Amino acid sequence: MQITQVRNATQLIHYANKRFLVDPMLADKGTYPGFPGSSRSHLYNPRVELPCDIERLLDIDAVILTHTHLDHWDDVAVDRIPKDMPIFVQNEHDRALLGQQGFTQLTVMGAATRFGDVTLTRTLGQHGSDAAYADPATAERMGDACGVIFRHADEGTLYLIGDSIWTPVVEHTLKVVQPDVVIANMGWAHIMPFGAIIMGAEDTVRIHHAVPGAQIVATHMEAINHCLLTRAALREFVRDNGVAEYVHIPEDGESVIF
């Protein structure tokens, strides 16, 4: 498998001869205001340009959409992705939304959703703390966000955690599935007053202890206003904690191969 970091949570995953585009945010640098009620909301998003032309990102077989927050699915993606592109979504709500946007080949992922010879399994995440979800307005704002497990007879198992903090459900999934590769959204994004809504540096150690043999790919960093963890800080952290050989922190446009 080959995982190419594009920008933020957008990645190209080449898996078992299929090309998946994950969570496409395709706008130019500075197109959107920062998320209100979040850290550094005065900054505009995305904070960096794409590392390649959009056309290169559209040479794919399917899109994987973990949820529809603007930093994962934006107006440019809606406009540029062909309306007959196969798109895999987390639930009926997102399928209805994309249907209203004109997309026609929509599949809600389940326990064993097939795409050719690849099996996709939707997993559960939690896009914020228990306190955040106890607040009705914040719970509605954060909504659901899924992860995805990729399986194929000739490939290692890949677990894309998606936008989630560390939870017992994520830990259980890691221990039961024992993936060979884990993609973790590590930007440590914060909303006020509830704190982190995705993983941060310490979660690399938690993932490693749950699946000691897995390789970890860190993404969702340095492109959105409320993502506070930098690549440099994460590199220092994994070195200091003895897990650097297991953690990959690709730059935008960089690929890792397993």
Short mmCIF file of C-alpha atoms in Angstrom, two decimals:
data_model
loop_
_atom_site.label_atom_id
_atom_site.label_comp_id
_atom_site.label_asym_id
_atom_site.label_seq_id
_atom_site.Cartn_x
_atom_site.Cartn_y
_atom_site.Cartn_z
CA MET A 1 0.00 0.00 0.00
CA GLN A 2 1.04 3.58 -0.60
CA ILE A 3 -0.26 6.49 1.46
CA THR A 4 0.30 9.98 0.08
CA GLN A 5 -0.25 12.89 2.42
CA VAL A 6 -1.97 15.65 0.44
CA ARG A 7 -3.04 18.30 2.96
CA ASN A 8 -4.82 18.22 6.30
CA ALA A 9 -6.82 14.94 6.37
CA THR A 10 -6.81 14.63 2.58
CA GLN A 11 -4.81 11.63 1.45
CA LEU A 12 -4.41 9.40 -1.57
CA ILE A 13 -4.39 5.74 -0.60
CA HIS A 14 -3.26 3.17 -3.15
CA TYR A 15 -4.47 -0.14 -1.76
CA ALA A 16 -4.76 -3.46 -3.62
CA ASN A 17 -4.64 -1.72 -7.01
CA LYS A 18 -7.42 0.69 -6.02
CA ARG A 19 -6.90 4.44 -5.65
CA PHE A 20 -8.89 6.12 -2.89
CA LEU A 21 -9.10 9.85 -2.21
CA VAL A 22 -9.82 10.42 1.48
CA ASP A 23 -11.63 13.49 2.85
CA PRO A 24 -11.00 15.97 0.03
CA MET A 25 -10.65 19.62 1.03
CA LEU A 26 -9.47 21.17 -2.23
CA ALA A 27 -9.79 24.95 -1.84
CA ASP A 28 -6.95 27.41 -2.29
CA LYS A 29 -5.05 28.66 0.75
CA GLY A 30 -7.03 31.12 2.85
CA THR A 31 -10.43 30.54 1.23
CA TYR A 32 -12.50 30.05 4.40
CA PRO A 33 -12.63 31.88 7.76
CA GLY A 34 -11.36 29.99 10.77
CA PHE A 35 -13.83 27.81 12.64
CA PRO A 36 -15.68 29.99 15.19
CA GLY A 37 -15.27 29.00 18.81
CA SER A 38 -12.00 27.22 18.12
CA SER A 39 -8.33 27.94 18.77
CA ARG A 40 -6.77 30.64 16.56
CA SER A 41 -10.10 31.31 14.87
CA HIS A 42 -8.66 34.50 13.34
CA LEU A 43 -6.63 32.39 10.90
CA TYR A 44 -8.09 31.52 7.50
CA ASN A 45 -8.32 27.97 6.15
CA PRO A 46 -6.68 26.11 4.66
CA ARG A 47 -3.40 27.56 5.92
CA VAL A 48 -1.29 26.08 3.10
CA GLU A 49 -1.77 25.39 -0.60
CA LEU A 50 -2.29 21.96 -2.09
CA PRO A 51 1.04 20.33 -3.03
CA CYS A 52 -0.22 19.35 -6.49
CA ASP A 53 -2.84 20.14 -9.12
CA ILE A 54 -6.39 19.07 -8.32
CA GLU A 55 -6.52 17.03 -11.53
CA ARG A 56 -3.88 14.68 -10.14
CA LEU A 57 -6.09 14.02 -7.13
CA LEU A 58 -9.04 13.08 -9.33
CA ASP A 59 -7.24 10.17 -11.04
CA ILE A 60 -8.87 7.78 -8.59
CA ASP A 61 -11.30 4.89 -8.30
CA ALA A 62 -13.34 6.14 -5.34
CA VAL A 63 -13.65 8.69 -2.54
CA ILE A 64 -13.77 7.80 1.16
CA LEU A 65 -15.61 10.46 3.19
CA THR A 66 -15.37 10.03 6.96
CA HIS A 67 -17.67 13.02 7.60
CA THR A 68 -18.68 16.30 6.01
CA HIS A 69 -17.04 19.02 8.11
CA LEU A 70 -15.62 21.73 5.87
CA ASP A 71 -12.02 20.66 6.42
CA HIS A 72 -12.88 17.21 5.03
CA TRP A 73 -15.44 18.02 2.32
CA ASP A 74 -15.54 21.52 0.89
CA ASP A 75 -17.22 23.45 -1.91
CA VAL A 76 -14.34 22.86 -4.31
CA ALA A 77 -14.53 19.11 -3.78
CA VAL A 78 -18.26 19.23 -4.45
CA ASP A 79 -17.62 21.18 -7.65
CA ARG A 80 -14.62 19.29 -9.03
CA ILE A 81 -15.26 15.64 -8.18
CA PRO A 82 -17.29 13.96 -10.96
CA LYS A 83 -20.88 13.39 -9.92
CA ASP A 84 -20.70 9.71 -10.91
CA MET A 85 -17.59 9.02 -8.81
CA PRO A 86 -18.11 6.16 -6.32
CA ILE A 87 -18.17 7.71 -2.85
CA PHE A 88 -18.28 5.80 0.42
CA VAL A 89 -19.92 7.62 3.34
CA GLN A 90 -20.56 6.89 7.02
CA ASN A 91 -24.35 7.09 7.30
CA GLU A 92 -27.68 7.90 5.66
CA HIS A 93 -27.44 11.55 6.69
CA ASP A 94 -24.25 12.03 4.68
CA ARG A 95 -25.61 10.00 1.77
CA ALA A 96 -28.66 12.29 1.64
CA LEU A 97 -26.49 15.40 1.77
CA LEU A 98 -24.27 14.26 -1.08
CA GLY A 99 -27.30 13.17 -3.04
CA GLN A 100 -28.63 16.71 -2.75
CA GLN A 101 -25.26 17.90 -4.06
CA GLY A 102 -25.77 15.81 -7.20
CA PHE A 103 -23.66 12.73 -6.53
CA THR A 104 -25.16 9.48 -7.76
CA GLN A 105 -22.84 6.60 -6.78
CA LEU A 106 -23.13 6.71 -2.99
CA THR A 107 -22.61 3.79 -0.62
CA VAL A 108 -23.04 3.78 3.15
CA MET A 109 -20.23 1.70 4.61
CA GLY A 110 -21.09 -1.14 6.94
CA ALA A 111 -19.33 -4.10 8.53
CA ALA A 112 -18.09 -5.57 5.24
CA THR A 113 -18.67 -3.27 2.27
CA ARG A 114 -17.03 -4.52 -0.92
CA PHE A 115 -15.31 -2.41 -3.54
CA GLY A 116 -13.87 -4.85 -6.02
CA ASP A 117 -11.66 -7.16 -3.95
CA VAL A 118 -11.25 -4.62 -1.13
CA THR A 119 -13.40 -4.87 1.99
CA LEU A 120 -14.21 -1.62 3.80
CA THR A 121 -15.45 -1.64 7.39
CA ARG A 122 -16.87 1.47 9.02
CA THR A 123 -15.67 2.05 12.58
CA LEU A 124 -16.84 4.40 15.30
CA GLY A 125 -15.00 7.43 16.58
CA GLN A 126 -15.75 10.32 18.93
CA HIS A 127 -15.03 13.79 17.57
CA GLY A 128 -14.57 15.43 20.97
CA SER A 129 -14.75 14.84 24.70
CA ASP A 130 -17.67 13.44 26.68
CA ALA A 131 -18.22 16.97 28.00
CA ALA A 132 -18.42 18.33 24.45
CA TYR A 133 -21.07 15.78 23.50
CA ALA A 134 -23.01 16.46 26.69
CA ASP A 135 -23.57 20.01 25.43
CA PRO A 136 -26.41 19.81 22.87
CA ALA A 137 -25.20 22.64 20.64
CA THR A 138 -21.64 21.29 20.53
CA ALA A 139 -22.84 17.74 19.99
CA GLU A 140 -24.85 18.87 16.97
CA ARG A 141 -21.90 20.85 15.65
CA MET A 142 -19.43 17.97 15.98
CA GLY A 143 -21.81 15.25 14.81
CA ASP A 144 -20.61 11.80 13.79
CA ALA A 145 -17.26 10.97 12.25
CA CYS A 146 -16.24 7.47 11.29
CA GLY A 147 -13.09 5.50 10.70
CA VAL A 148 -12.47 2.86 8.05
CA ILE A 149 -10.67 -0.48 8.02
CA PHE A 150 -9.28 -1.63 4.64
CA ARG A 151 -8.76 -5.35 4.08
CA HIS A 152 -7.49 -7.41 1.16
CA ALA A 153 -5.96 -10.87 0.94
CA ASP A 154 -2.72 -9.54 -0.57
CA GLU A 155 -2.33 -6.41 1.58
CA GLY A 156 -1.78 -5.64 5.21
CA THR A 157 -4.79 -4.39 7.14
CA LEU A 158 -5.10 -0.59 7.25
CA TYR A 159 -7.08 1.26 9.93
CA LEU A 160 -7.92 4.91 9.23
CA ILE A 161 -9.09 6.17 12.64
CA GLY A 162 -10.61 9.42 11.33
CA ASP A 163 -11.47 12.45 13.44
CA SER A 164 -11.57 11.00 16.94
CA ILE A 165 -10.02 11.39 20.33
CA TRP A 166 -8.66 8.34 22.13
CA THR A 167 -11.62 6.31 23.41
CA PRO A 168 -12.22 2.77 24.70
CA VAL A 169 -13.91 2.01 21.37
CA VAL A 170 -10.84 3.06 19.38
CA GLU A 171 -8.58 1.10 21.73
CA HIS A 172 -10.81 -1.98 21.42
CA THR A 173 -10.82 -1.72 17.62
CA LEU A 174 -7.03 -1.53 17.53
CA LYS A 175 -6.61 -4.54 19.81
CA VAL A 176 -9.19 -6.69 18.04
CA VAL A 177 -8.29 -5.82 14.44
CA GLN A 178 -4.50 -5.67 14.99
CA PRO A 179 -3.94 -3.54 11.88
CA ASP A 180 -0.57 -3.48 10.16
CA VAL A 181 -0.85 0.25 9.44
CA VAL A 182 -2.78 2.93 11.34
CA ILE A 183 -3.56 6.41 9.99
CA ALA A 184 -4.17 8.80 12.88
CA ASN A 185 -5.47 12.37 12.67
CA MET A 186 -2.94 13.91 15.04
CA GLY A 187 -3.35 17.69 14.77
CA TRP A 188 -4.72 18.12 18.33
CA ALA A 189 -7.46 20.49 17.15
CA HIS A 190 -9.22 22.40 19.95
CA ILE A 191 -12.63 23.94 20.42
CA MET A 192 -13.61 26.16 23.32
CA PRO A 193 -14.15 25.37 26.15
CA PHE A 194 -13.97 21.61 25.60
CA GLY A 195 -10.42 21.09 24.40
CA ALA A 196 -9.17 18.53 21.91
CA ILE A 197 -11.48 17.04 19.27
CA ILE A 198 -8.89 14.83 17.56
CA MET A 199 -5.77 13.02 18.68
CA GLY A 200 -2.47 14.54 19.77
CA ALA A 201 1.12 13.51 20.42
CA GLU A 202 0.46 11.25 23.43
CA ASP A 203 -1.89 9.13 21.36
CA THR A 204 1.02 7.83 19.26
CA VAL A 205 2.22 6.03 22.39
CA ARG A 206 -1.28 4.76 23.18
CA ILE A 207 -1.66 3.39 19.64
CA HIS A 208 1.76 1.75 19.80
CA HIS A 209 0.99 0.01 23.08
CA ALA A 210 -2.34 -1.25 21.69
CA VAL A 211 -0.72 -2.60 18.49
CA PRO A 212 3.05 -2.80 19.05
CA GLY A 213 3.78 -4.12 15.57
CA ALA A 214 1.84 -1.50 13.64
CA GLN A 215 3.24 1.40 11.66
CA ILE A 216 1.52 4.72 12.35
CA VAL A 217 1.01 7.51 9.81
CA ALA A 218 0.23 10.93 11.30
CA THR A 219 -2.00 13.30 9.35
CA HIS A 220 -4.39 16.29 9.81
CA MET A 221 -1.60 18.69 10.86
CA GLU A 222 -0.52 22.27 10.12
CA ALA A 223 -3.31 23.14 7.68
CA ILE A 224 -6.35 24.20 9.75
CA ASN A 225 -6.60 27.04 12.26
CA HIS A 226 -7.40 24.96 15.35
CA CYS A 227 -4.78 22.23 14.81
CA LEU A 228 -2.12 23.05 17.40
CA LEU A 229 0.36 20.17 17.09
CA THR A 230 3.16 20.72 14.57
CA ARG A 231 5.11 18.07 12.75
CA ALA A 232 8.32 19.24 14.42
CA ALA A 233 6.81 18.91 17.89
CA LEU A 234 5.46 15.45 17.10
CA ARG A 235 8.84 14.30 15.76
CA GLU A 236 10.48 15.44 18.98
CA PHE A 237 7.81 13.72 21.07
CA VAL A 238 8.08 10.34 19.35
CA ARG A 239 11.88 10.47 19.58
CA ASP A 240 11.74 11.28 23.30
CA ASN A 241 9.24 8.47 23.92
CA GLY A 242 11.03 5.78 21.96
CA VAL A 243 8.44 5.21 19.24
CA ALA A 244 10.02 7.12 16.34
CA GLU A 245 10.67 3.95 14.34
CA TYR A 246 6.93 3.25 14.30
CA VAL A 247 5.63 6.74 13.48
CA HIS A 248 5.69 8.35 10.03
CA ILE A 249 5.01 12.08 9.75
CA PRO A 250 4.89 12.83 6.01
CA GLU A 251 5.04 16.33 4.62
CA ASP A 252 2.32 17.42 2.20
CA GLY A 253 2.98 15.69 -1.11
CA GLU A 254 5.11 12.96 0.49
CA SER A 255 4.30 9.24 0.24
CA VAL A 256 5.00 6.30 2.53
CA ILE A 257 4.94 2.73 1.25
CA PHE A 258 4.28 -0.43 3.23
#
